[in-house]
GROMACS .gro file of C-alpha atoms in nm:
model
  123
    1UNK     CA    1   0.415  -2.090  -0.537
    2UNK     CA    2   0.706  -1.940  -0.729
    3UNK     CA    3   0.693  -1.562  -0.730
    4UNK     CA    4   0.928  -1.315  -0.893
    5UNK     CA    5   0.885  -0.941  -0.861
    6UNK     CA    6   1.092  -0.702  -1.068
    7UNK     CA    7   1.123  -0.340  -0.960
    8UNK     CA    8   1.340  -0.035  -1.006
    9UNK     CA    9   1.246   0.072  -1.355
   10UNK     CA   10   1.185   0.431  -1.449
   11UNK     CA   11   1.276   0.717  -1.676
   12UNK     CA   12   1.643   0.800  -1.717
   13UNK     CA   13   1.846   1.010  -1.956
   14UNK     CA   14   2.099   0.874  -2.200
   15UNK     CA   15   2.418   0.785  -2.017
   16UNK     CA   16   2.242   0.746  -1.686
   17UNK     CA   17   2.210   0.447  -1.457
   18UNK     CA   18   1.938   0.238  -1.300
   19UNK     CA   19   1.941  -0.059  -1.068
   20UNK     CA   20   1.673  -0.321  -1.108
   21UNK     CA   21   1.581  -0.571  -0.838
   22UNK     CA   22   1.416  -0.909  -0.864
   23UNK     CA   23   1.273  -1.041  -0.539
   24UNK     CA   24   1.205  -1.415  -0.540
   25UNK     CA   25   1.005  -1.646  -0.319
   26UNK     CA   26   0.845  -1.988  -0.322
   27UNK     CA   27   1.149  -2.194  -0.425
   28UNK     CA   28   1.503  -2.279  -0.316
   29UNK     CA   29   1.663  -1.963  -0.446
   30UNK     CA   30   2.021  -2.086  -0.452
   31UNK     CA   31   1.937  -2.381  -0.677
   32UNK     CA   32   1.802  -2.171  -0.963
   33UNK     CA   33   1.940  -1.957  -1.240
   34UNK     CA   34   1.789  -1.611  -1.243
   35UNK     CA   35   1.778  -1.433  -1.575
   36UNK     CA   36   1.693  -1.084  -1.689
   37UNK     CA   37   1.517  -1.047  -2.021
   38UNK     CA   38   1.373  -0.744  -2.191
   39UNK     CA   39   1.114  -0.669  -2.454
   40UNK     CA   40   1.093  -0.348  -2.648
   41UNK     CA   41   0.771  -0.248  -2.826
   42UNK     CA   42   0.725  -0.452  -3.142
   43UNK     CA   43   1.032  -0.664  -3.078
   44UNK     CA   44   1.107  -1.016  -2.964
   45UNK     CA   45   1.197  -1.076  -2.603
   46UNK     CA   46   1.576  -1.057  -2.561
   47UNK     CA   47   1.810  -1.213  -2.311
   48UNK     CA   48   2.006  -0.961  -2.104
   49UNK     CA   49   2.189  -1.152  -1.833
   50UNK     CA   50   2.187  -1.468  -1.626
   51UNK     CA   51   2.335  -1.559  -1.291
   52UNK     CA   52   2.366  -1.889  -1.115
   53UNK     CA   53   2.479  -1.936  -0.757
   54UNK     CA   54   2.733  -1.659  -0.728
   55UNK     CA   55   2.850  -1.338  -0.888
   56UNK     CA   56   3.126  -1.543  -1.052
   57UNK     CA   57   2.877  -1.741  -1.258
   58UNK     CA   58   2.720  -1.492  -1.495
   59UNK     CA   59   2.655  -1.435  -1.862
   60UNK     CA   60   2.552  -1.132  -2.065
   61UNK     CA   61   2.400  -1.050  -2.396
   62UNK     CA   62   2.636  -0.881  -2.641
   63UNK     CA   63   2.438  -0.559  -2.640
   64UNK     CA   64   2.487  -0.502  -2.267
   65UNK     CA   65   2.835  -0.642  -2.201
   66UNK     CA   66   3.053  -0.393  -2.019
   67UNK     CA   67   2.757  -0.175  -1.923
   68UNK     CA   68   2.531  -0.400  -1.715
   69UNK     CA   69   2.626  -0.603  -1.410
   70UNK     CA   70   2.416  -0.878  -1.256
   71UNK     CA   71   2.454  -0.984  -0.894
   72UNK     CA   72   2.260  -1.175  -0.633
   73UNK     CA   73   2.207  -1.163  -0.259
   74UNK     CA   74   2.119  -1.518  -0.163
   75UNK     CA   75   2.040  -1.415   0.195
   76UNK     CA   76   1.768  -1.182   0.065
   77UNK     CA   77   1.655  -1.395  -0.230
   78UNK     CA   78   1.716  -1.102  -0.458
   79UNK     CA   79   1.897  -1.050  -0.786
   80UNK     CA   80   2.008  -0.709  -0.904
   81UNK     CA   81   2.083  -0.566  -1.246
   82UNK     CA   82   2.301  -0.257  -1.239
   83UNK     CA   83   2.260  -0.076  -1.568
   84UNK     CA   84   2.510   0.194  -1.657
   85UNK     CA   85   2.571   0.405  -1.968
   86UNK     CA   86   2.213   0.356  -2.072
   87UNK     CA   87   2.117   0.406  -2.434
   88UNK     CA   88   1.778   0.471  -2.599
   89UNK     CA   89   1.786   0.117  -2.736
   90UNK     CA   90   1.782  -0.014  -2.378
   91UNK     CA   91   1.425   0.109  -2.349
   92UNK     CA   92   1.208  -0.195  -2.279
   93UNK     CA   93   1.008  -0.380  -2.022
   94UNK     CA   94   1.254  -0.582  -1.815
   95UNK     CA   95   1.152  -0.918  -1.675
   96UNK     CA   96   1.323  -1.153  -1.436
   97UNK     CA   97   1.283  -1.526  -1.475
   98UNK     CA   98   1.394  -1.840  -1.295
   99UNK     CA   99   1.471  -2.197  -1.389
  100UNK     CA  100   1.730  -2.472  -1.356
  101UNK     CA  101   1.885  -2.347  -1.681
  102UNK     CA  102   1.925  -2.005  -1.837
  103UNK     CA  103   1.951  -1.945  -2.208
  104UNK     CA  104   1.990  -1.587  -2.325
  105UNK     CA  105   1.916  -1.691  -2.683
  106UNK     CA  106   1.594  -1.877  -2.613
  107UNK     CA  107   1.380  -1.724  -2.342
  108UNK     CA  108   1.123  -2.002  -2.382
  109UNK     CA  109   1.334  -2.232  -2.165
  110UNK     CA  110   1.258  -2.026  -1.856
  111UNK     CA  111   0.959  -2.162  -1.669
  112UNK     CA  112   0.896  -1.894  -1.411
  113UNK     CA  113   0.843  -1.527  -1.487
  114UNK     CA  114   0.762  -1.218  -1.292
  115UNK     CA  115   0.580  -0.910  -1.408
  116UNK     CA  116   0.810  -0.666  -1.578
  117UNK     CA  117   0.934  -0.323  -1.491
  118UNK     CA  118   0.954  -0.051  -1.754
  119UNK     CA  119   1.282   0.121  -1.831
  120UNK     CA  120   1.270   0.426  -2.054
  121UNK     CA  121   1.588   0.595  -2.169
  122UNK     CA  122   1.529   0.937  -2.311
  123UNK     CA  123   1.755   1.128  -2.544
   0.00000   0.00000   0.00000
């Protein structure tokens, strides 16, 4: 059974940092894209970042480029999202997802989802 567990969310002030983790199990981790998506209240789910087999194979949504960094530890079946210079508009529930493809524009392509973790950026 594919399982994804996001953690690391919390309350942070504007300009602060958080590091999210996504622990995966139940599939061959290295064969899958892992993506981070987020959903703010009343808004559509938005693609944040994707990573394939290494830290050299990544993509980012325009709103987080230069501030967020995705990485993975294949030995621990875990993907991280380092979020710096946080803004109030980053407030959302963050989800990690897995599939053989990753499309930041269309989250529907991702087959496997974990429960989200809430990030709140206060001003």
